PDB file of C-alpha atoms in Angstrom:
ATOM      1  CA  MET L   1      91.847  87.483  76.575  1.00 41.00           C
ATOM      2  CA  ASN L   2      94.839  89.947  76.211  1.00 42.00           C
ATOM      3  CA  ALA L   3      98.044  90.181  78.416  1.00 44.00           C
ATOM      4  CA  ARG L   4      97.483  93.486  79.560  1.00 45.00           C
ATOM      5  CA  ILE L   5      93.445  92.905  80.559  1.00 42.00           C
ATOM      6  CA  THR L   6      95.308  89.314  82.245  1.00 37.00           C
ATOM      7  CA  SER L   7      97.371  91.719  84.022  1.00 41.00           C
ATOM      8  CA  LEU L   8      94.848  94.740  84.917  1.00 43.00           C
ATOM      9  CA  ILE L   9      92.291  92.203  86.219  1.00 40.00           C
ATOM     10  CA  LEU L  10      95.462  90.530  88.313  1.00 37.00           C
ATOM     11  CA  ILE L  11      95.967  93.578  90.082  1.00 43.00           C
ATOM     12  CA  VAL L  12      92.337  94.098  90.602  1.00 44.00           C
ATOM     13  CA  VAL L  13      91.892  90.343  91.725  1.00 38.00           C
ATOM     14  CA  ALA L  14      95.582  90.588  94.606  1.00 38.00           C
ATOM     15  CA  ALA L  15      94.142  93.641  95.612  1.00 40.00           C
ATOM     16  CA  SER L  16      90.784  92.119  96.199  1.00 38.00           C
ATOM     17  CA  ALA L  17      92.521  89.390  98.367  1.00 36.00           C
ATOM     18  CA  THR L  18      93.891  91.961 100.588  1.00 37.00           C
ATOM     19  CA  HIS L  19      90.900  93.316 102.080  1.00 37.00           C
ATOM     20  CA  ALA L  20      90.890  96.835 103.659  1.00 38.00           C
ATOM     21  CA  GLN L  21      91.149  97.094 107.417  1.00 40.00           C
ATOM     22  CA  SER L  22      88.145  98.696 109.141  1.00 40.00           C
ATOM     23  CA  LEU L  23      89.870 101.758 110.651  1.00 38.00           C
ATOM     24  CA  PRO L  24      87.775 104.187 112.729  1.00 42.00           C
ATOM     25  CA  GLU L  25      86.893 107.644 110.963  1.00 43.00           C
ATOM     26  CA  SER L  26      88.745 109.533 113.344  1.00 42.00           C
ATOM     27  CA  ASP L  27      91.967 107.202 112.360  1.00 42.00           C
ATOM     28  CA  LEU L  28      91.717 107.526 108.706  1.00 51.00           C
ATOM     29  CA  ASN L  29      94.362 110.464 107.353  1.00 57.00           C
ATOM     30  CA  VAL L  30      92.015 111.143 104.634  1.00 68.00           C
ATOM     31  CA  ALA L  31      92.808 115.329 103.779  1.00 80.00           C
ATOM     32  CA  PRO L  32      92.884 116.831 100.859  1.00 89.00           C
ATOM     33  CA  PHE L  33      96.158 117.510  98.966  1.00 91.00           C
ATOM     34  CA  ALA L  34      97.978 118.456  96.235  1.00 93.00           C
ATOM     35  CA  ALA L  35     101.587 117.351  95.115  1.00 94.00           C
ATOM     36  CA  ASN L  36     104.146 118.778  92.035  1.00 94.00           C
ATOM     37  CA  TYR L  37     106.982 116.344  91.576  1.00 92.00           C
ATOM     38  CA  SER L  38     109.744 116.579  89.218  1.00 89.00           C
ATOM     39  CA  VAL L  39     110.755 112.957  86.930  1.00 84.00           C
ATOM     40  CA  GLU L  40     113.933 112.812  86.282  1.00 84.00           C
ATOM     41  CA  TYR L  41     115.469 110.344  84.344  1.00 79.00           C
ATOM     42  CA  ARG L  42     119.434 108.936  84.405  1.00 81.00           C
ATOM     43  CA  GLY L  43     120.104 112.745  85.573  1.00 84.00           C
ATOM     44  CA  ILE L  44     118.152 114.421  82.351  1.00 79.00           C
ATOM     45  CA  ARG L  45     114.797 115.887  83.561  1.00 81.00           C
ATOM     46  CA  ALA L  46     111.520 113.868  82.257  1.00 81.00           C
ATOM     47  CA  GLY L  47     108.461 116.084  83.504  1.00 84.00           C
ATOM     48  CA  ASN L  48     106.614 116.517  85.972  1.00 86.00           C
ATOM     49  CA  LEU L  49     103.596 114.144  88.143  1.00 89.00           C
ATOM     50  CA  ASP L  50     100.911 115.806  90.012  1.00 93.00           C
ATOM     51  CA  PHE L  51      99.046 114.312  92.474  1.00 94.00           C
ATOM     52  CA  ALA L  52      95.848 115.811  94.098  1.00 95.00           C
ATOM     53  CA  LEU L  53      93.538 114.086  96.348  1.00 94.00           C
ATOM     54  CA  ARG L  54      90.295 116.476  96.414  1.00 93.00           C
ATOM     55  CA  ASN L  55      86.841 116.416  98.142  1.00 90.00           C
ATOM     56  CA  ASN L  56      83.784 115.794  96.440  1.00 84.00           C
ATOM     57  CA  GLY L  57      81.177 115.879  98.362  1.00 84.00           C
ATOM     58  CA  ASN L  58      80.776 112.822 100.438  1.00 84.00           C
ATOM     59  CA  ARG L  59      83.220 111.337  97.868  1.00 91.00           C
ATOM     60  CA  TYR L  60      87.186 111.686  96.974  1.00 93.00           C
ATOM     61  CA  ILE L  61      89.318 111.780  93.780  1.00 95.00           C
ATOM     62  CA  TYR L  62      92.467 110.664  94.548  1.00 95.00           C
ATOM     63  CA  GLU L  63      94.783 111.604  90.868  1.00 95.00           C
ATOM     64  CA  SER L  64      97.844 111.520  89.141  1.00 94.00           C
ATOM     65  CA  ILE L  65      98.446 113.198  85.588  1.00 91.00           C
ATOM     66  CA  ALA L  66     101.844 113.114  84.033  1.00 86.00           C
ATOM     67  CA  HIS L  67     103.321 115.827  82.081  1.00 83.00           C
ATOM     68  CA  PRO L  68     106.342 114.181  79.926  1.00 80.00           C
ATOM     69  CA  THR L  69     109.219 116.873  78.559  1.00 80.00           C
ATOM     70  CA  TRP L  70     111.677 116.371  76.357  1.00 68.00           C
ATOM     71  CA  LEU L  71     111.915 112.644  74.875  1.00 59.00           C
ATOM     72  CA  ALA L  72     109.272 111.497  77.606  1.00 50.00           C
ATOM     73  CA  PRO L  73     106.422 111.935  75.431  1.00 52.00           C
ATOM     74  CA  VAL L  74     108.039 109.229  73.735  1.00 54.00           C
ATOM     75  CA  ALA L  75     106.896 106.395  76.215  1.00 53.00           C
ATOM     76  CA  VAL L  76     104.429 108.875  78.369  1.00 57.00           C
ATOM     77  CA  ASN L  77     101.589 110.577  76.849  1.00 61.00           C
ATOM     78  CA  ASN L  78     100.718 113.930  77.552  1.00 67.00           C
ATOM     79  CA  ASN L  79      98.492 114.532  80.570  1.00 75.00           C
ATOM     80  CA  LEU L  80      98.236 110.644  81.253  1.00 85.00           C
ATOM     81  CA  ARG L  81      95.641 110.729  83.748  1.00 92.00           C
ATOM     82  CA  GLU L  82      94.747 107.734  86.791  1.00 95.00           C
ATOM     83  CA  ALA L  83      91.746 108.637  89.144  1.00 96.00           C
ATOM     84  CA  SER L  84      90.259 107.160  91.633  1.00 96.00           C
ATOM     85  CA  GLU L  85      86.616 108.251  93.141  1.00 96.00           C
ATOM     86  CA  PHE L  86      86.082 106.799  96.174  1.00 94.00           C
ATOM     87  CA  THR L  87      83.788 106.937  99.507  1.00 91.00           C
ATOM     88  CA  VAL L  88      84.688 106.466 103.213  1.00 88.00           C
ATOM     89  CA  GLU L  89      82.126 104.458 104.967  1.00 85.00           C
ATOM     90  CA  ASN L  90      82.541 103.183 107.978  1.00 82.00           C
ATOM     91  CA  GLY L  91      86.188 103.569 108.191  1.00 81.00           C
ATOM     92  CA  VAL L  92      86.598 101.528 105.407  1.00 85.00           C
ATOM     93  CA  ASN L  93      87.406 103.024 101.469  1.00 88.00           C
ATOM     94  CA  LYS L  94      85.110 101.984  99.107  1.00 93.00           C
ATOM     95  CA  PRO L  95      86.317 102.667  95.394  1.00 95.00           C
ATOM     96  CA  GLN L  96      83.307 103.512  93.047  1.00 96.00           C
ATOM     97  CA  SER L  97      84.673 104.059  89.955  1.00 96.00           C
ATOM     98  CA  TYR L  98      88.292 104.156  88.600  1.00 97.00           C
ATOM     99  CA  GLU L  99      90.005 105.568  85.403  1.00 96.00           C
ATOM    100  CA  LEU L 100      93.034 104.980  83.199  1.00 94.00           C
ATOM    101  CA  ASP L 101      93.303 107.665  80.262  1.00 92.00           C
ATOM    102  CA  ASP L 102      96.358 107.457  78.309  1.00 84.00           C
ATOM    103  CA  GLY L 103      96.270 111.300  77.392  1.00 81.00           C
ATOM    104  CA  SER L 104      95.811 110.277  73.497  1.00 80.00           C
ATOM    105  CA  LYS L 105      92.103 111.066  71.891  1.00 84.00           C
ATOM    106  CA  SER L 106      92.082 106.828  71.424  1.00 85.00           C
ATOM    107  CA  THR L 107      90.594 104.989  73.889  1.00 88.00           C
ATOM    108  CA  GLU L 108      92.896 101.853  72.332  1.00 88.00           C
ATOM    109  CA  GLU L 109      95.097 102.390  76.093  1.00 87.00           C
ATOM    110  CA  ASP L 110      92.149 103.507  78.020  1.00 93.00           C
ATOM    111  CA  THR L 111      90.599 101.605  80.988  1.00 95.00           C
ATOM    112  CA  ARG L 112      87.151 102.767  82.995  1.00 96.00           C
ATOM    113  CA  LEU L 113      85.317 101.260  85.730  1.00 96.00           C
ATOM    114  CA  GLN L 114      82.378 101.281  87.855  1.00 97.00           C
ATOM    115  CA  MET L 115      81.694  99.668  90.690  1.00 96.00           C
ATOM    116  CA  ASP L 116      78.517  98.927  91.265  1.00 95.00           C
ATOM    117  CA  ARG L 117      78.323  97.232  94.625  1.00 91.00           C
ATOM    118  CA  LYS L 118      74.441  95.959  94.956  1.00 93.00           C
ATOM    119  CA  ALA L 119      75.441  93.576  91.892  1.00 96.00           C
ATOM    120  CA  ALA L 120      78.967  93.412  93.659  1.00 95.00           C
ATOM    121  CA  LYS L 121      80.259  93.862  90.142  1.00 96.00           C
ATOM    122  CA  ALA L 122      82.966  96.190  88.706  1.00 95.00           C
ATOM    123  CA  ARG L 123      82.066  96.508  85.145  1.00 97.00           C
ATOM    124  CA  GLY L 124      83.391  98.759  82.344  1.00 97.00           C
ATOM    125  CA  THR L 125      86.042  98.938  79.557  1.00 96.00           C
ATOM    126  CA  HIS L 126      89.811  98.391  79.180  1.00 94.00           C
ATOM    127  CA  GLU L 127      91.704  99.197  75.882  1.00 93.00           C
ATOM    128  CA  ASP L 128      87.666  99.224  73.937  1.00 95.00           C
ATOM    129  CA  HIS L 129      86.970  95.955  75.150  1.00 96.00           C
ATOM    130  CA  ALA L 130      84.197  95.635  77.915  1.00 97.00           C
ATOM    131  CA  ILE L 131      85.000  93.825  81.030  1.00 95.00           C
ATOM    132  CA  GLU L 132      83.142  92.738  84.021  1.00 96.00           C
ATOM    133  CA  LEU L 133      84.929  91.551  87.326  1.00 93.00           C
ATOM    134  CA  PRO L 134      83.943  90.355  90.828  1.00 94.00           C
ATOM    135  CA  LEU L 135      83.274  93.090  93.403  1.00 93.00           C
ATOM    136  CA  THR L 136      84.243  91.891  97.291  1.00 90.00           C
ATOM    137  CA  ASP L 137      84.704  93.850 100.348  1.00 86.00           C
ATOM    138  CA  GLY L 138      87.677  95.483 100.529  1.00 87.00           C
ATOM    139  CA  MET L 139      88.466  95.318  96.807  1.00 91.00           C
ATOM    140  CA  GLN L 140      90.659  98.335  95.665  1.00 93.00           C
ATOM    141  CA  ASP L 141      91.771  99.541  92.741  1.00 93.00           C
ATOM    142  CA  ARG L 142      95.724 100.784  91.818  1.00 91.00           C
ATOM    143  CA  MET L 143      94.633 104.492  93.139  1.00 93.00           C
ATOM    144  CA  SER L 144      92.768 103.959  95.910  1.00 91.00           C
ATOM    145  CA  ALA L 145      94.950 101.243  97.338  1.00 90.00           C
ATOM    146  CA  GLN L 146      97.045 104.441  97.975  1.00 88.00           C
ATOM    147  CA  VAL L 147      95.622 106.357  99.719  1.00 85.00           C
ATOM    148  CA  VAL L 148      93.520 104.419 102.604  1.00 66.00           C
TER     149      VAL L 148
END
């Protein structure tokens, strides 16, 4: 198993060890928004980052999209996108899917996970390798953990 898969697993497993608090629905501050941030590196404009939380019926989508400029595309592909789709059930954020797309046509650097709650598994691909991870209550992905 390569180091990147191990890192992904550690992020997911570490997140699963910290269970989300159950909050009353009225205490959740899950409201759609959109924000654009200008990014600088050592005083030089490097691009923009867009963050958005959208309501999609009974699900939410939280995503970030990078728009690098000048020399930044050397380190970050244009339109790098990271997103989580989740539901809020009984005051608990429950991720349903996670995606990291590096913005290139290749899928060699991408991650896609689907959460199968009935089977208690997170399944998908990471850098073109199939992965399956245990899915426990309170488990969050990198994006959903930022919302609630």
